[in-house]
mmCIF file of C-alpha atoms and ligand atoms in Angstrom:
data_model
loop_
_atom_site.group_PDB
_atom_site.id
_atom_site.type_symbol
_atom_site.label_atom_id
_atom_site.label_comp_id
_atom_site.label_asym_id
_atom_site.label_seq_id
_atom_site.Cartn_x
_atom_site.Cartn_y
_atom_site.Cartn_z
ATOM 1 C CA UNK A 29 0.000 0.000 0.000
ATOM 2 C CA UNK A 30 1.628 3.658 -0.863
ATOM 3 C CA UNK A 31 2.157 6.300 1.625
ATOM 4 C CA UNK A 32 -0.523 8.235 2.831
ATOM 5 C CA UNK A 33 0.849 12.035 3.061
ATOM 6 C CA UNK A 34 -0.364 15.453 4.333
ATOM 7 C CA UNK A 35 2.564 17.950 3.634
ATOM 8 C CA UNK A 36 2.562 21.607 4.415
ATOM 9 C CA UNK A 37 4.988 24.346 2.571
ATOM 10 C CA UNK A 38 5.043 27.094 4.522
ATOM 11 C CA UNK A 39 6.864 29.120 1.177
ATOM 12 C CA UNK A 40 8.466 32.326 2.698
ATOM 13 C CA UNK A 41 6.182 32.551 5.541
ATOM 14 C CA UNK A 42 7.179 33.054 9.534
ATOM 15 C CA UNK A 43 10.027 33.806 11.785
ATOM 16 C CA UNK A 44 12.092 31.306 13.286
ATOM 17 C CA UNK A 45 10.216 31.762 16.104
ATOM 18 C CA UNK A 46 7.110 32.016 14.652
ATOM 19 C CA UNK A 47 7.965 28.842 12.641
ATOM 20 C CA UNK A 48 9.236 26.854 15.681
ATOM 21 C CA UNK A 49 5.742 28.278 17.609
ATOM 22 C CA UNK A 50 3.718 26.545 14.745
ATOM 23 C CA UNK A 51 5.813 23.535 14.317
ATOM 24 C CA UNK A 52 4.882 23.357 18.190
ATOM 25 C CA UNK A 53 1.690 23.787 17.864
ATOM 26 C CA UNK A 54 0.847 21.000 15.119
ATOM 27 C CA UNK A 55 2.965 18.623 17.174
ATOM 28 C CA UNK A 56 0.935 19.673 20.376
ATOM 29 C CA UNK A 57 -2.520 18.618 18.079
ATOM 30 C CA UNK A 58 -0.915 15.358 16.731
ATOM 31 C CA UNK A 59 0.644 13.871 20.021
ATOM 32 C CA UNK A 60 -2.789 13.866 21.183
ATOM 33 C CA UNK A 61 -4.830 12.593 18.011
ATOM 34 C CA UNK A 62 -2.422 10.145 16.200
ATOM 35 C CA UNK A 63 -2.495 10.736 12.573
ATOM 36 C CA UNK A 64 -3.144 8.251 10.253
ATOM 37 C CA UNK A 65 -0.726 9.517 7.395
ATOM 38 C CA UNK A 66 2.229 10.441 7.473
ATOM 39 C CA UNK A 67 2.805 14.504 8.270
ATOM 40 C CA UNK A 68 5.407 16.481 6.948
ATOM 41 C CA UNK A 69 6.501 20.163 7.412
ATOM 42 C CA UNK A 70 8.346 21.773 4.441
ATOM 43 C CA UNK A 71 9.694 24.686 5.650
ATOM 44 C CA UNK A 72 12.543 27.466 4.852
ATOM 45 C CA UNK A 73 16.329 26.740 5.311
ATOM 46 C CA UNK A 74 17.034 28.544 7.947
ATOM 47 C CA UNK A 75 13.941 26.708 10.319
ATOM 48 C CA UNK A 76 15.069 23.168 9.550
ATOM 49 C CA UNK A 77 17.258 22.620 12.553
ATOM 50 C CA UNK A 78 14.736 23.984 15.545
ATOM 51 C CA UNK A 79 11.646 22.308 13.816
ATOM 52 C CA UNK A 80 13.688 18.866 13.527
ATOM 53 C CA UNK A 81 14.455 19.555 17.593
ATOM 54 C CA UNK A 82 11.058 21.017 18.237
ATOM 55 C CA UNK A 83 8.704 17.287 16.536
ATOM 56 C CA UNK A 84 8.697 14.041 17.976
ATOM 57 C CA UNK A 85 10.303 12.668 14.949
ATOM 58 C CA UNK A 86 7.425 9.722 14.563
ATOM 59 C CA UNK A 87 4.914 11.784 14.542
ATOM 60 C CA UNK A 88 6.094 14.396 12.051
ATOM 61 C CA UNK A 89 8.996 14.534 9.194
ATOM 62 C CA UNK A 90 10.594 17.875 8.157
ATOM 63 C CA UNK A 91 11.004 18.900 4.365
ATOM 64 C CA UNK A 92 13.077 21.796 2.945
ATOM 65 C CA UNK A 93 11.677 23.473 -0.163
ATOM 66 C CA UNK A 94 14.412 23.618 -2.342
ATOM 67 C CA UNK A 95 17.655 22.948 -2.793
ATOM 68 C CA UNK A 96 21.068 23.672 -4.656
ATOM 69 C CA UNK A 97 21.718 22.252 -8.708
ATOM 70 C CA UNK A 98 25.426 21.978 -7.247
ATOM 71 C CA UNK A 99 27.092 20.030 -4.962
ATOM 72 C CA UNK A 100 29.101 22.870 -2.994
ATOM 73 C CA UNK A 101 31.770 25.497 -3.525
ATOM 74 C CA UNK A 102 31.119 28.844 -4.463
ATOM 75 C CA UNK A 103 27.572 29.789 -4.959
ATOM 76 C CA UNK A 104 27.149 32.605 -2.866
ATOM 77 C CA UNK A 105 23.821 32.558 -1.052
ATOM 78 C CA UNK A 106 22.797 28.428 -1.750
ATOM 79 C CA UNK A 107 22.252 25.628 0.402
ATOM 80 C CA UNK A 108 23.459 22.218 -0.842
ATOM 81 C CA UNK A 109 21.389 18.651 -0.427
ATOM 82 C CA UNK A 110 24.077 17.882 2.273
ATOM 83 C CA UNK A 111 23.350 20.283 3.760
ATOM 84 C CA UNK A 112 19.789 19.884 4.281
ATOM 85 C CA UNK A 113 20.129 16.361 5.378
ATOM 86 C CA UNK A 114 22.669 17.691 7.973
ATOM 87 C CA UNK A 115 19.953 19.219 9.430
ATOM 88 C CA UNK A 116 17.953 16.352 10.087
ATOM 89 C CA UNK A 117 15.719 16.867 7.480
ATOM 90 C CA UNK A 118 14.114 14.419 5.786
ATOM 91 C CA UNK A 119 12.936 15.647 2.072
ATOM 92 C CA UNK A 120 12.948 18.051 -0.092
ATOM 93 C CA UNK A 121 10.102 20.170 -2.266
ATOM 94 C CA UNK A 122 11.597 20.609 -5.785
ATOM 95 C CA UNK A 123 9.861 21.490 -8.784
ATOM 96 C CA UNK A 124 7.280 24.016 -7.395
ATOM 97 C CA UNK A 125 5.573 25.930 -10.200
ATOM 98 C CA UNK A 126 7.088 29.127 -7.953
ATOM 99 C CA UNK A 127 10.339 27.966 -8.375
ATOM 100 C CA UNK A 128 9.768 27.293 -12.104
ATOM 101 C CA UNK A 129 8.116 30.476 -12.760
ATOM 102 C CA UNK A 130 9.692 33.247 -10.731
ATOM 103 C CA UNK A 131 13.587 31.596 -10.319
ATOM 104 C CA UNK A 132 14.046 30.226 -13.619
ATOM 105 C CA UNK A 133 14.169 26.806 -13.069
ATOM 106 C CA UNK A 134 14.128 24.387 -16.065
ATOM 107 C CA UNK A 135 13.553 20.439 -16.662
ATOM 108 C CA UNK A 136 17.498 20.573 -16.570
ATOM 109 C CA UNK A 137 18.211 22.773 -13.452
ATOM 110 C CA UNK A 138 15.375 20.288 -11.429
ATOM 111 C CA UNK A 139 17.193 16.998 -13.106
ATOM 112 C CA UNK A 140 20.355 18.304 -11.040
ATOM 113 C CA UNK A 141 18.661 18.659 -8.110
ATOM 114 C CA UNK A 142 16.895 15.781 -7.929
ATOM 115 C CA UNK A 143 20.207 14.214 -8.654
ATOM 116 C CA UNK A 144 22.089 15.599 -5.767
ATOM 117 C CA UNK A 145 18.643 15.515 -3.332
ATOM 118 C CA UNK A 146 18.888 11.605 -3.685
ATOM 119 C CA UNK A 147 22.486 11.228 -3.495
ATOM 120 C CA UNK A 148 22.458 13.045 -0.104
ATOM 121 C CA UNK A 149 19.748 10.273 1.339
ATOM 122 C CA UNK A 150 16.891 12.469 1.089
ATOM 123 C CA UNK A 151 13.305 12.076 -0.573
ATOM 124 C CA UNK A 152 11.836 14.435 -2.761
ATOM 125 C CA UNK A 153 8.770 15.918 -3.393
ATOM 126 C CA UNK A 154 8.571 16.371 -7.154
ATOM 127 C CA UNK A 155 5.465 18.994 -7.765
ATOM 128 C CA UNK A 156 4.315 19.418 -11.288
ATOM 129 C CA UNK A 157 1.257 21.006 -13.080
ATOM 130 C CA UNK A 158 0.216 23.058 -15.427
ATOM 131 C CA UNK A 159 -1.424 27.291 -15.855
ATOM 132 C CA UNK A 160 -4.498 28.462 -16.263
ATOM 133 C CA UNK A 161 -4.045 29.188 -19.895
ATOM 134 C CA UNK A 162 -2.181 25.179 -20.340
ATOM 135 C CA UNK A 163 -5.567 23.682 -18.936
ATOM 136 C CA UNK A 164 -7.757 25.885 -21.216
ATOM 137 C CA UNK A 165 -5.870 24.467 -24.207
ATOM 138 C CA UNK A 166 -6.684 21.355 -22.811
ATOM 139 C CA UNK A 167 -2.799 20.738 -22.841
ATOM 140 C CA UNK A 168 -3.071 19.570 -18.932
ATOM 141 C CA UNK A 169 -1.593 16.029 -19.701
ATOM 142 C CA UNK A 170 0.770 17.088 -21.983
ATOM 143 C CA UNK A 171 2.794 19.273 -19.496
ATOM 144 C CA UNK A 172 2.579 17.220 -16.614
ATOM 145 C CA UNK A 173 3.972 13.939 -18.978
ATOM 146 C CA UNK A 174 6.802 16.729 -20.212
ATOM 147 C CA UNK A 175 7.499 17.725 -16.603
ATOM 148 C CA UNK A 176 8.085 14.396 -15.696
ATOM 149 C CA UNK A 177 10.131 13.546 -18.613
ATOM 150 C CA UNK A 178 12.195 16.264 -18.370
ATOM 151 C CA UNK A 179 13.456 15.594 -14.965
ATOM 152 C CA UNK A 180 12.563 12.410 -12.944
ATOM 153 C CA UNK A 181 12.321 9.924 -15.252
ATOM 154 C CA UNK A 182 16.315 9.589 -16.038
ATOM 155 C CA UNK A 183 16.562 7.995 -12.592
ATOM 156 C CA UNK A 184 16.490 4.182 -11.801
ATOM 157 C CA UNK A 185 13.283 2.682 -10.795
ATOM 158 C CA UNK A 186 14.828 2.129 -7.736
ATOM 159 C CA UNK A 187 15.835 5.846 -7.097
ATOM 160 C CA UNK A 188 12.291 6.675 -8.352
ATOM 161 C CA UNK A 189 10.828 5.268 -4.885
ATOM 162 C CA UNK A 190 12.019 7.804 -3.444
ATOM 163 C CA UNK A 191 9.458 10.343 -5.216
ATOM 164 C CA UNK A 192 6.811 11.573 -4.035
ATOM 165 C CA UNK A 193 4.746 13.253 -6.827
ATOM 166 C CA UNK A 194 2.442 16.076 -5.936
ATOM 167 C CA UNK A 195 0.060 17.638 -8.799
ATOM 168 C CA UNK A 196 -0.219 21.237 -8.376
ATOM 169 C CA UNK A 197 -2.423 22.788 -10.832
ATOM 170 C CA UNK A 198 -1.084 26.708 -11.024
ATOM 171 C CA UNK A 199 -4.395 28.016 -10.826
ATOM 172 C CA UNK A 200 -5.474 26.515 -7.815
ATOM 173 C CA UNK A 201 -2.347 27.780 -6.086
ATOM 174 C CA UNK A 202 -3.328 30.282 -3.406
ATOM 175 C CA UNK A 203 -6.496 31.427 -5.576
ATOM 176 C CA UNK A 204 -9.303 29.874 -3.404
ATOM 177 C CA UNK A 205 -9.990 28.120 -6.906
ATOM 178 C CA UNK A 206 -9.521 24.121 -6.016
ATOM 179 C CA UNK A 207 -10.077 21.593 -8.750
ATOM 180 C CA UNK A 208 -12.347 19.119 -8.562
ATOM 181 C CA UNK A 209 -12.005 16.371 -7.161
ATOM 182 C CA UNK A 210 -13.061 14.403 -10.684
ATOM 183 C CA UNK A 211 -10.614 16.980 -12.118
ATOM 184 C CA UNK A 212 -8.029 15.945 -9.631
ATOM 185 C CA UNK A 213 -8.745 12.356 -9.720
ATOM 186 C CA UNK A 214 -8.875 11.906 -13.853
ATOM 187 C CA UNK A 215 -5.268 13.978 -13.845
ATOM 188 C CA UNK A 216 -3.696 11.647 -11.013
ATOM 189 C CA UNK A 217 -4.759 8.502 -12.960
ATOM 190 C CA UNK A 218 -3.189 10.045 -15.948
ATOM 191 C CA UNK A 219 -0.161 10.892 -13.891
ATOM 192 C CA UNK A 220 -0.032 7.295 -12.683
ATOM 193 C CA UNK A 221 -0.372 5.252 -16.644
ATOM 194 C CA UNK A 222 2.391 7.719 -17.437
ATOM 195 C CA UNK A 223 4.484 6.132 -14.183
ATOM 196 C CA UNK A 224 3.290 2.803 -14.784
ATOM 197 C CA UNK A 225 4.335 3.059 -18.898
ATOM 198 C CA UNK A 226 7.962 4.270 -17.625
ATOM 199 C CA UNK A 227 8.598 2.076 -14.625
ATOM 200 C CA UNK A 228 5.895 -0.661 -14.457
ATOM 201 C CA UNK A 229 2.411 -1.390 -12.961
ATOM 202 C CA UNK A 230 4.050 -2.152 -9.306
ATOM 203 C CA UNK A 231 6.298 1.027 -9.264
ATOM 204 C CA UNK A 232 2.921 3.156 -10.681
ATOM 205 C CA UNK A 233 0.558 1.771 -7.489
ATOM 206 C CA UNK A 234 3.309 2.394 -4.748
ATOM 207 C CA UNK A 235 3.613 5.751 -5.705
ATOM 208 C CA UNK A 236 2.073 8.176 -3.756
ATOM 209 C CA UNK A 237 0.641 11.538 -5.923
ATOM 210 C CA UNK A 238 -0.794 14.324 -3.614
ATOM 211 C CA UNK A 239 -3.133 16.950 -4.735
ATOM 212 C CA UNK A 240 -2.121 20.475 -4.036
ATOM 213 C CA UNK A 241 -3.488 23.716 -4.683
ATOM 214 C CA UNK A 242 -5.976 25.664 -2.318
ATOM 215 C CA UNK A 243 -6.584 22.688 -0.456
ATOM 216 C CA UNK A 244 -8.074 23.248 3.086
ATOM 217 C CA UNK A 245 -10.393 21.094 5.906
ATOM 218 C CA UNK A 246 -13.397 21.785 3.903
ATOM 219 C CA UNK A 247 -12.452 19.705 0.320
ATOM 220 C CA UNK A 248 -9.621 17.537 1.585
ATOM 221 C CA UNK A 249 -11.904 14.829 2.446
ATOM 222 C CA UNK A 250 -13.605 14.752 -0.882
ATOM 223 C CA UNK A 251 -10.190 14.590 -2.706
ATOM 224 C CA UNK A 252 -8.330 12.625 -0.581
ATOM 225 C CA UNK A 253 -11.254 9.652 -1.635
ATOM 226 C CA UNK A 254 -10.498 9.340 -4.799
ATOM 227 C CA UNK A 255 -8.455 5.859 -5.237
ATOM 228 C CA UNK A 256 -5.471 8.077 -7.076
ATOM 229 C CA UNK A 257 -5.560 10.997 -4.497
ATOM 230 C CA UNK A 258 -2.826 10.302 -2.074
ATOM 231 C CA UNK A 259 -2.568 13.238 0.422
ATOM 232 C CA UNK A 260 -2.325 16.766 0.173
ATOM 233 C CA UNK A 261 0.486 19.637 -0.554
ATOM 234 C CA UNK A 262 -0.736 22.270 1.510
ATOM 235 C CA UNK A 263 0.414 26.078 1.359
ATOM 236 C CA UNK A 264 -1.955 28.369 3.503
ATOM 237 C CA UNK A 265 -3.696 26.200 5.093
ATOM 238 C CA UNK A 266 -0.766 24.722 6.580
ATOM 239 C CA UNK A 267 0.414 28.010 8.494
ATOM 240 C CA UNK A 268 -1.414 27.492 11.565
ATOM 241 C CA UNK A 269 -2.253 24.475 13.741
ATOM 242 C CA UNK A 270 -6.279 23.932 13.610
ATOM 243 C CA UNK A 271 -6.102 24.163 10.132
ATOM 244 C CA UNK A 272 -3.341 22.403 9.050
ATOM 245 C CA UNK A 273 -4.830 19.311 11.327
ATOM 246 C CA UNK A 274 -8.152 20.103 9.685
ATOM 247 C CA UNK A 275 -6.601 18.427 6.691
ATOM 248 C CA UNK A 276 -4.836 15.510 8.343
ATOM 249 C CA UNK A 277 -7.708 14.554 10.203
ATOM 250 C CA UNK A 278 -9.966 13.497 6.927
ATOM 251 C CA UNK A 279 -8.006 10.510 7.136
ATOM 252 C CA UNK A 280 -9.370 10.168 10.543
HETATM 253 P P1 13P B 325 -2.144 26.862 -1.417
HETATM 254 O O1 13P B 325 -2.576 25.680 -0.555
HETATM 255 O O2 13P B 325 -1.920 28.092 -0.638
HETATM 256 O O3 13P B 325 -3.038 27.026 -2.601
HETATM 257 O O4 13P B 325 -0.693 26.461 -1.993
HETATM 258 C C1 13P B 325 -0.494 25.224 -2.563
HETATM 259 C C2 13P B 325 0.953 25.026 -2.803
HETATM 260 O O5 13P B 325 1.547 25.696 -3.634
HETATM 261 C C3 13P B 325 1.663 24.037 -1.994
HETATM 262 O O6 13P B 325 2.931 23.798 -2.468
#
């Protein structure tokens, strides 16, 4: 059976010690009601360390969102794969349609990355999806297949069980505008032939694909049904407590 998974990216929101507060707080909510997926917490750089001290470590895993397309040296201002996983943390967010759009980052830039992220022992969280303007061409499938090609599917099938994939349609992202869940759910199962075509029917089914994009308490239930719908990437709903277990309690 694949992985269950609610996982918040906090993007560039809070403090450190607003960050540690809420990484408190969700571990406060879950050490009390046991979740029944795994919970992870993708949050900047520089909060990795105190959140990894701050969770009970089987209750909650920590994520960073990014990471460097070099190993180290001089690149002024990056943080390597190593060093994430120094820090305890357990995956990485790569991929995200922010990261894409606003920082340049191509198939060939991510390929790196992914490289290096699974080299240094840590997951990934490969996000993928396609704009507004993609979907009203009906070219949906198209770029996610692309997006897969162009950077995940050079790895081993071994290496590639260490992906998580999450679907992130750009117009759902922080617009209050959620798809479907028969939107969601027809995409997934595309997402998953396309898996199963590159690295076989077994690989395909133990790979978990989570739905993100305006999710919150009030739809992750219905989506999180669907037999392809795996979990959630959650942005602002995942910046404080009640809300963020709102979510991780429709698999309650
Ligand atoms: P929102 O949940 O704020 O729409 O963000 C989704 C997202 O981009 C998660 O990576």
């Amino acid at each position: 059976m694949r992985q269950k998974i609610v996982a918040g990216n906090w993007k560039m929101n809070k403090t450190l010690q607003e960050g540690v507060e809420l990484a408190k707080g969700v571990n406060d909510i879950l050490s009390k009601n046991a979740p029944k997926c795994t919970v992870i917490l993708g949050t900047p750089f520089i909060h990795l360390t105190e959140v990894v001290k701050t969770v009970d470590s089987k209750l909650i895993k920590v994520s960073a969102e990014n990471c460097a397309d070099k190993e180290s040296g001089a690149y002024t201002g990056e943080v390597s794969a190593a060093m994430v996983k120094s820090t305890g943390a357990e995956y990485v967010i790569l991929g995200h349609s922010e990261r894409r759009g606003y920082y340049g980052e191509t198939y060939e830039i991510l390929k790196e990355k992914v490289k290096l992220a699974l080299a240094n022992g840590l997951k990934v969280i490969f996000c993928i999806g396609e704009s507004l303007e993609e979907r009203e061409a009906n070219k949906q499938n198209a770029v996610v297949k692309a997006e897969l090609e162009g950077s995940v599917f050079n790895l081993t099938a071994d290496e590639f069980s260490k992906i998580v994939i999450a679907y992130e349609p750009i117009w759902a992202i922080g617009t209050g505008k959620t798809a479907t869940s028969d939107q969601a759910e027809e995409i997934h199962a595309y997402i998953r032939s396309v898996i199963a075509d590159k690295y076989g029917k077994q690989v395909a089914e133990n790979t978990s694909i989570l739905y993100g994009g305006s999710c919150k308490a009030s739809n992750a239930k219905e989506l999180f049904a669907k037999p392809d719908i795996d979990g959630g990437l959650i942005g602002g709903a995942s910046l404080k407590p009640a809300d963020f277990y709102g979510i991780i309690e429709a698999y309650n």
